[in-house]
Short mmCIF file of C-alpha atoms and ligand atoms in Angstrom, two decimals:
data_model
loop_
_atom_site.label_atom_id
_atom_site.label_comp_id
_atom_site.label_asym_id
_atom_site.label_seq_id
_atom_site.Cartn_x
_atom_site.Cartn_y
_atom_site.Cartn_z
CA MET A 1 -18.78 5.39 25.12
CA GLY A 2 -16.63 3.87 22.40
CA LEU A 3 -16.00 0.19 21.66
CA LEU A 4 -12.25 0.80 22.13
CA ASP A 5 -12.20 3.24 25.06
CA GLY A 6 -8.92 2.98 26.97
CA LYS A 7 -7.26 0.75 24.34
CA LYS A 8 -3.86 1.55 22.87
CA ALA A 9 -3.20 0.81 19.19
CA LEU A 10 0.08 0.75 17.28
CA ILE A 11 -0.31 1.27 13.53
CA PHE A 12 2.13 0.18 10.81
CA GLY A 13 1.56 1.07 7.16
CA VAL A 14 0.39 4.66 6.84
CA ALA A 15 2.00 6.24 3.76
CA ASN A 16 -0.70 8.84 3.04
CA GLU A 17 -4.40 9.56 3.56
CA ARG A 18 -5.36 6.82 1.08
CA SER A 19 -3.57 4.06 3.00
CA ILE A 20 -5.69 1.23 4.37
CA ALA A 21 -3.81 1.74 7.67
CA TRP A 22 -5.04 5.34 7.79
CA GLY A 23 -8.65 4.27 7.19
CA ILE A 24 -8.31 1.82 10.05
CA ALA A 25 -6.56 4.33 12.35
CA LYS A 26 -9.45 6.78 11.90
CA ALA A 27 -12.02 4.09 12.66
CA LEU A 28 -10.15 2.94 15.80
CA LYS A 29 -9.79 6.54 16.97
CA LYS A 30 -13.50 7.16 16.50
CA GLU A 31 -14.23 4.29 18.90
CA GLY A 32 -11.98 5.80 21.55
CA ALA A 33 -8.61 4.11 20.97
CA GLU A 34 -5.37 5.96 21.54
CA ILE A 35 -3.10 5.62 18.49
CA ALA A 36 0.65 5.52 17.91
CA PHE A 37 1.97 5.68 14.33
CA THR A 38 5.12 4.48 12.64
CA TYR A 39 6.60 5.42 9.27
CA ALA A 40 8.75 3.20 7.09
CA ALA A 41 11.28 5.73 5.85
CA GLU A 42 12.31 9.32 6.46
CA ASN A 43 10.58 10.58 3.30
CA LEU A 44 7.24 9.48 4.79
CA GLU A 45 7.63 11.27 8.13
CA SER A 46 6.27 14.57 6.75
CA ARG A 47 3.22 12.68 5.41
CA VAL A 48 2.48 10.76 8.59
CA ARG A 49 3.01 13.53 11.19
CA PRO A 50 0.05 15.73 10.15
CA LEU A 51 -2.25 12.70 9.94
CA ALA A 52 -1.12 11.58 13.41
CA ALA A 53 -1.65 15.10 14.76
CA SER A 54 -5.22 15.11 13.44
CA CYS A 55 -5.77 11.94 15.52
CA GLY A 56 -4.33 13.63 18.60
CA SER A 57 -1.42 11.15 18.55
CA LYS A 58 1.75 12.10 20.34
CA ILE A 59 3.74 9.01 19.40
CA VAL A 60 5.11 8.94 15.83
CA LEU A 61 8.21 6.81 15.37
CA PRO A 62 10.34 5.44 12.51
CA CYS A 63 10.25 1.72 11.81
CA ASP A 64 11.54 -0.06 8.74
CA ALA A 65 10.05 -3.54 9.12
CA THR A 66 13.26 -5.17 7.85
CA ASN A 67 15.38 -3.53 10.54
CA ASP A 68 15.51 -5.47 13.85
CA GLY A 69 17.36 -2.70 15.68
CA GLU A 70 14.79 -0.09 14.70
CA MET A 71 11.98 -2.42 15.82
CA ASP A 72 13.65 -3.02 19.18
CA ALA A 73 14.06 0.73 19.70
CA LEU A 74 10.42 1.37 18.77
CA PHE A 75 9.05 -1.18 21.24
CA ALA A 76 11.39 0.04 23.98
CA THR A 77 9.99 3.56 23.50
CA LEU A 78 6.44 2.27 23.45
CA LYS A 79 6.99 0.33 26.67
CA ARG A 80 8.30 3.48 28.32
CA GLU A 81 5.47 5.69 27.02
CA TRP A 82 2.50 3.34 27.31
CA GLY A 83 3.56 0.40 29.47
CA GLY A 84 1.31 -1.93 27.43
CA LEU A 85 -0.41 -2.43 24.09
CA ASP A 86 -3.87 -3.68 23.08
CA ILE A 87 -3.99 -3.50 19.27
CA LEU A 88 -1.30 -3.99 16.62
CA LEU A 89 -2.12 -3.26 12.97
CA HIS A 90 0.28 -4.67 10.35
CA SER A 91 -0.59 -3.11 6.97
CA ILE A 92 2.73 -3.55 5.20
CA ALA A 93 3.67 -5.13 1.87
CA PHE A 94 6.39 -4.64 -0.68
CA ALA A 95 7.68 -6.40 -3.77
CA LYS A 96 9.94 -5.01 -6.47
CA LYS A 97 7.99 -3.44 -9.29
CA GLU A 98 9.50 -5.83 -11.85
CA GLU A 99 8.16 -8.81 -9.90
CA LEU A 100 4.58 -7.53 -10.23
CA LYS A 101 4.41 -8.02 -13.97
CA GLY A 102 4.88 -10.85 -16.42
CA GLU A 103 5.24 -14.50 -15.50
CA PHE A 104 5.55 -15.75 -11.89
CA LEU A 105 7.98 -18.28 -13.37
CA ASN A 106 10.49 -15.47 -13.80
CA THR A 107 10.52 -14.46 -10.11
CA SER A 108 14.10 -13.82 -8.98
CA ARG A 109 15.57 -15.30 -5.79
CA ASP A 110 16.25 -11.83 -4.45
CA GLY A 111 12.77 -10.57 -5.40
CA PHE A 112 11.19 -13.54 -3.64
CA ARG A 113 13.33 -13.06 -0.53
CA LEU A 114 12.61 -9.33 -0.30
CA ALA A 115 8.83 -9.72 -0.75
CA MET A 116 8.74 -12.42 1.95
CA ASP A 117 10.90 -10.43 4.35
CA VAL A 118 8.96 -7.15 4.11
CA SER A 119 5.45 -8.56 3.63
CA VAL A 120 5.46 -11.71 5.75
CA TYR A 121 8.32 -12.02 8.24
CA SER A 122 7.58 -8.46 9.41
CA LEU A 123 4.33 -9.74 10.98
CA VAL A 124 6.25 -12.36 12.93
CA ALA A 125 8.95 -9.89 14.00
CA LEU A 126 6.37 -7.33 15.17
CA SER A 127 4.28 -9.96 16.97
CA GLN A 128 7.38 -11.17 18.87
CA ARG A 129 7.96 -7.69 20.23
CA ALA A 130 4.30 -6.77 20.78
CA CYS A 131 3.55 -9.95 22.68
CA PRO A 132 5.20 -9.01 26.02
CA LEU A 133 3.35 -5.68 25.96
CA MET A 134 0.01 -7.35 25.23
CA GLU A 135 0.07 -10.00 27.93
CA GLY A 136 -2.92 -9.98 30.26
CA ARG A 137 -4.85 -7.42 28.14
CA ASN A 138 -6.69 -9.54 25.52
CA GLY A 139 -4.55 -8.13 22.73
CA SER A 140 -5.56 -8.11 19.07
CA ILE A 141 -3.13 -8.37 16.14
CA ILE A 142 -4.54 -7.56 12.68
CA THR A 143 -2.97 -7.82 9.23
CA ILE A 144 -4.23 -7.11 5.70
CA THR A 145 -4.24 -9.73 2.97
CA TYR A 146 -5.65 -10.16 -0.54
CA LEU A 147 -7.49 -12.83 -2.56
CA GLY A 148 -4.34 -13.28 -4.66
CA SER A 149 -3.19 -15.66 -1.89
CA GLU A 150 -5.67 -18.31 -3.01
CA ARG A 151 -6.58 -17.43 -6.62
CA VAL A 152 -4.29 -16.59 -9.50
CA ILE A 153 -4.49 -12.85 -10.11
CA PRO A 154 -2.44 -11.90 -13.20
CA ASN A 155 0.71 -9.94 -12.26
CA TYR A 156 0.20 -10.29 -8.46
CA ASN A 157 2.81 -13.05 -8.67
CA VAL A 158 5.25 -13.15 -5.75
CA MET A 159 2.87 -11.05 -3.63
CA GLY A 160 0.24 -13.79 -4.00
CA VAL A 161 2.68 -16.37 -2.69
CA GLY A 162 3.61 -13.90 0.06
CA LYS A 163 -0.04 -13.41 1.05
CA ALA A 164 -0.50 -17.19 1.23
CA ALA A 165 2.48 -17.30 3.62
CA LEU A 166 1.08 -14.30 5.54
CA GLU A 167 -2.26 -16.07 6.04
CA ALA A 168 -0.53 -19.25 7.19
CA SER A 169 1.53 -17.10 9.57
CA VAL A 170 -1.70 -15.63 10.99
CA LYS A 171 -2.86 -19.17 11.81
CA TYR A 172 0.44 -20.31 13.36
CA LEU A 173 0.74 -17.10 15.38
CA ALA A 174 -2.87 -17.47 16.53
CA GLY A 175 -2.15 -21.09 17.47
CA GLY A 176 0.68 -20.06 19.78
CA LEU A 177 -0.57 -16.76 21.14
CA GLY A 178 -3.97 -18.05 22.22
CA LEU A 179 -2.39 -19.19 25.50
CA LYS A 180 -1.62 -15.56 26.22
CA LYS A 181 -5.17 -14.52 25.20
CA ILE A 182 -3.76 -12.63 22.23
CA ARG A 183 -5.84 -12.96 19.05
CA VAL A 184 -4.42 -12.80 15.51
CA ASN A 185 -6.66 -12.25 12.48
CA ALA A 186 -6.50 -10.95 8.91
CA ILE A 187 -8.79 -8.86 6.75
CA SER A 188 -8.79 -9.92 3.10
CA ALA A 189 -9.56 -6.60 1.47
CA GLY A 190 -10.96 -6.06 -2.01
CA PRO A 191 -8.93 -3.90 -4.39
CA ILE A 192 -8.70 -0.26 -3.37
CA LYS A 193 -6.85 2.60 -5.00
CA THR A 194 -3.93 3.30 -2.67
CA LEU A 195 -0.26 4.15 -3.26
CA ALA A 196 0.46 0.39 -3.44
CA ALA A 197 -2.02 0.08 -6.31
CA MET A 198 -0.57 2.93 -8.38
CA GLY A 199 0.92 1.97 -11.70
CA ILE A 200 -0.20 -1.67 -11.41
CA THR A 201 -0.93 -3.05 -14.88
CA GLY A 202 -4.60 -4.05 -15.06
CA PHE A 203 -5.64 -2.54 -11.70
CA LYS A 204 -8.53 -0.61 -13.29
CA GLU A 205 -9.85 -3.86 -14.81
CA ILE A 206 -9.73 -5.52 -11.38
CA LEU A 207 -11.75 -2.65 -9.85
CA ASP A 208 -14.22 -2.81 -12.76
CA SER A 209 -14.71 -6.55 -12.40
CA VAL A 210 -15.56 -6.19 -8.68
CA GLU A 211 -18.13 -3.52 -9.53
CA LYS A 212 -19.62 -5.79 -12.18
CA LYS A 213 -19.50 -9.19 -10.44
CA ALA A 214 -19.42 -8.79 -6.64
CA PRO A 215 -22.72 -9.38 -4.81
CA LEU A 216 -22.73 -5.78 -3.55
CA ARG A 217 -21.88 -4.46 -7.08
CA ARG A 218 -19.47 -1.85 -5.76
CA ASN A 219 -15.87 -1.48 -4.67
CA ILE A 220 -14.99 -1.27 -1.02
CA THR A 221 -14.05 1.89 0.86
CA LEU A 222 -11.60 2.66 3.67
CA GLU A 223 -14.68 2.94 5.91
CA ASP A 224 -15.74 -0.63 5.05
CA ILE A 225 -12.31 -1.89 6.12
CA GLY A 226 -12.28 0.39 9.18
CA GLY A 227 -15.56 -1.05 10.46
CA SER A 228 -14.33 -4.63 10.25
CA ALA A 229 -11.03 -3.67 11.85
CA VAL A 230 -12.91 -2.12 14.80
CA TYR A 231 -14.71 -5.44 15.23
CA LEU A 232 -11.45 -7.44 15.18
CA ALA A 233 -9.74 -4.96 17.53
CA SER A 234 -12.59 -4.87 20.02
CA ASP A 235 -13.89 -7.38 22.55
CA LEU A 236 -16.88 -7.93 20.22
CA SER A 237 -14.68 -10.47 18.41
CA SER A 238 -13.39 -12.05 21.65
CA GLY A 239 -14.02 -15.59 20.38
CA MET A 240 -12.32 -15.13 17.02
CA THR A 241 -8.68 -15.88 16.26
CA GLY A 242 -6.77 -17.24 13.27
CA ALA A 243 -9.52 -16.04 10.94
CA ILE A 244 -9.23 -14.51 7.49
CA ILE A 245 -12.32 -12.35 7.02
CA TYR A 246 -13.30 -10.89 3.63
CA VAL A 247 -14.12 -7.23 3.17
CA ASP A 248 -14.54 -7.39 -0.59
CA SER A 249 -18.24 -6.80 -1.40
CA GLY A 250 -18.51 -10.60 -1.47
CA PHE A 251 -16.38 -10.95 -4.61
CA ASN A 252 -14.59 -14.06 -3.29
CA ILE A 253 -17.73 -16.22 -3.26
CA MET A 254 -18.45 -15.88 -6.97
CA GLY A 255 -17.80 -18.77 -9.34
CA VAL A 256 -18.06 -16.70 -12.47
P1 NAD B 301 0.03 1.74 1.05
O1 NAD B 301 1.10 1.94 0.03
O2 NAD B 301 -0.70 2.91 1.50
O3 NAD B 301 0.59 0.94 2.29
C1 NAD B 301 1.67 0.04 2.24
C2 NAD B 301 2.56 0.39 3.39
O4 NAD B 301 3.65 -0.53 3.49
C3 NAD B 301 3.18 1.79 3.25
O5 NAD B 301 2.83 2.60 4.34
C4 NAD B 301 4.67 1.50 3.25
O6 NAD B 301 5.42 2.52 3.88
C5 NAD B 301 4.71 0.21 4.03
N1 NAD B 301 5.98 -0.46 3.87
C6 NAD B 301 6.58 -0.92 2.74
N2 NAD B 301 7.80 -1.39 3.01
C7 NAD B 301 7.99 -1.25 4.36
C8 NAD B 301 9.05 -1.55 5.26
N3 NAD B 301 10.19 -2.09 4.83
N4 NAD B 301 8.88 -1.27 6.56
C9 NAD B 301 7.73 -0.72 7.02
N5 NAD B 301 6.70 -0.41 6.22
C10 NAD B 301 6.81 -0.68 4.91
O7 NAD B 301 -0.97 0.67 0.37
P2 NAD B 301 -2.17 -0.17 1.02
O8 NAD B 301 -2.96 -0.62 -0.16
O9 NAD B 301 -2.79 0.59 2.10
O10 NAD B 301 -1.43 -1.47 1.58
C11 NAD B 301 -1.55 -1.90 2.92
C12 NAD B 301 -1.73 -3.40 2.99
O11 NAD B 301 -2.97 -3.75 2.39
C13 NAD B 301 -0.66 -4.21 2.28
O12 NAD B 301 -0.35 -5.36 3.05
C14 NAD B 301 -1.37 -4.65 1.01
O13 NAD B 301 -0.83 -5.83 0.50
C15 NAD B 301 -2.76 -4.86 1.55
N6 NAD B 301 -3.84 -4.89 0.56
C16 NAD B 301 -4.01 -3.87 -0.32
C17 NAD B 301 -5.07 -3.92 -1.23
C18 NAD B 301 -5.27 -2.84 -2.25
O14 NAD B 301 -5.93 -3.09 -3.26
N7 NAD B 301 -4.77 -1.64 -2.04
C19 NAD B 301 -5.96 -5.01 -1.20
C20 NAD B 301 -5.76 -6.04 -0.28
C21 NAD B 301 -4.70 -5.97 0.61
O1 0WE B 302 -1.05 -6.05 -2.04
C1 0WE B 302 -1.25 -5.25 -2.93
C2 0WE B 302 -0.14 -4.36 -3.42
C3 0WE B 302 1.19 -4.68 -2.85
C4 0WE B 302 2.37 -4.01 -3.51
C5 0WE B 302 2.28 -2.99 -4.44
C6 0WE B 302 3.43 -2.43 -4.98
C7 0WE B 302 3.40 -1.37 -6.04
C8 0WE B 302 4.67 -0.55 -6.10
C9 0WE B 302 3.61 -4.47 -3.16
N1 0WE B 302 4.75 -3.95 -3.68
C10 0WE B 302 4.68 -2.94 -4.57
N2 0WE B 302 5.85 -2.45 -5.07
C11 0WE B 302 5.91 -1.35 -5.86
O2 0WE B 302 6.99 -0.98 -6.36
N3 0WE B 302 -2.50 -5.21 -3.49
C12 0WE B 302 -3.50 -6.18 -3.09
C13 0WE B 302 -2.88 -4.28 -4.58
C14 0WE B 302 -2.61 -4.96 -5.88
O3 0WE B 302 -1.34 -5.03 -6.36
C15 0WE B 302 -1.39 -5.76 -7.53
C16 0WE B 302 -2.71 -6.16 -7.78
C17 0WE B 302 -3.49 -5.64 -6.71
C18 0WE B 302 -4.96 -5.83 -6.53
C19 0WE B 302 -0.36 -6.13 -8.38
C20 0WE B 302 -0.66 -6.88 -9.53
C21 0WE B 302 -1.96 -7.26 -9.78
C22 0WE B 302 -3.01 -6.92 -8.92
#
């Protein structure tokens, strides 16, 4: 008996075995969910397929979150294969490398637009298409955010502004989708060494400061995030929508 027996989950954001989306997929699978995976670009297909196979997933489809046509095709396939959907995980973010260093003041118009499109609008675009498949099934939509939305984290820059917009989008989506009994929530994850954290100036210092200052005195793991995602995906969290929950060893509560 799993908490997610019979539920169908569509996962966006697996790039490799370190991805937060992969940690969550494993946790959902363990509780009995059936999983479908997407990959952002052709060069990731060979990474995602073996991971999907190890989850017993038959559905692995391409989806660049900036491409409306690709999204339409994906959801048409999913409707044919599954008929409905219970869980949508959005674990996608991108900003140009040059925007993640130096002064936020120097953010370019194009860098701002791209970060917002990939990291924020994608949640809206996916929710639009997931919604008809989730109706009448108590669906759960989950996204991943970061403390840089509300505090100034050096170099996080345009992504911080994007995460603030993502969190506001969670609330507006939740406000509208409640009528359809679809819940929308975010996990604000502590720093974790994934592909998206590679080559970030000062990332090691951020990890060190969590270990030193957070109440739990340790960094978080994919399993920590997976556990909270199971809660948000399952009927255990049936009364919760529009929430931003922290999985960060408690770091966010500290004043110094
Ligand atoms: P990751 O690199 O493993 O995942 C990011 C994913 O975004 C990749 O799978 C990538 O393919 C996907 N992506 C990028 N552009 C895309 C596009 N156009 N279309 C579709 N997919 C696209 O890194 P991660 O750390 O697992 O990041 C997942 C989420 O977690 C992101 O939203 C990130 O902001 C958030 N987050 C990460 C941390 C951290 O410290 N790693 C902390 C808090 C929140
Ligand atoms: O959300 C993120 C990372 C998002 C991200 C990472 C990259 C790196 C490679 C988005 N776009 C790109 N583009 C690239 O070219 N995190 C929460 C992890 C993260 O990223 C930081 C951090 C932390 C923490 C960037 C600067 C400072 C801190």
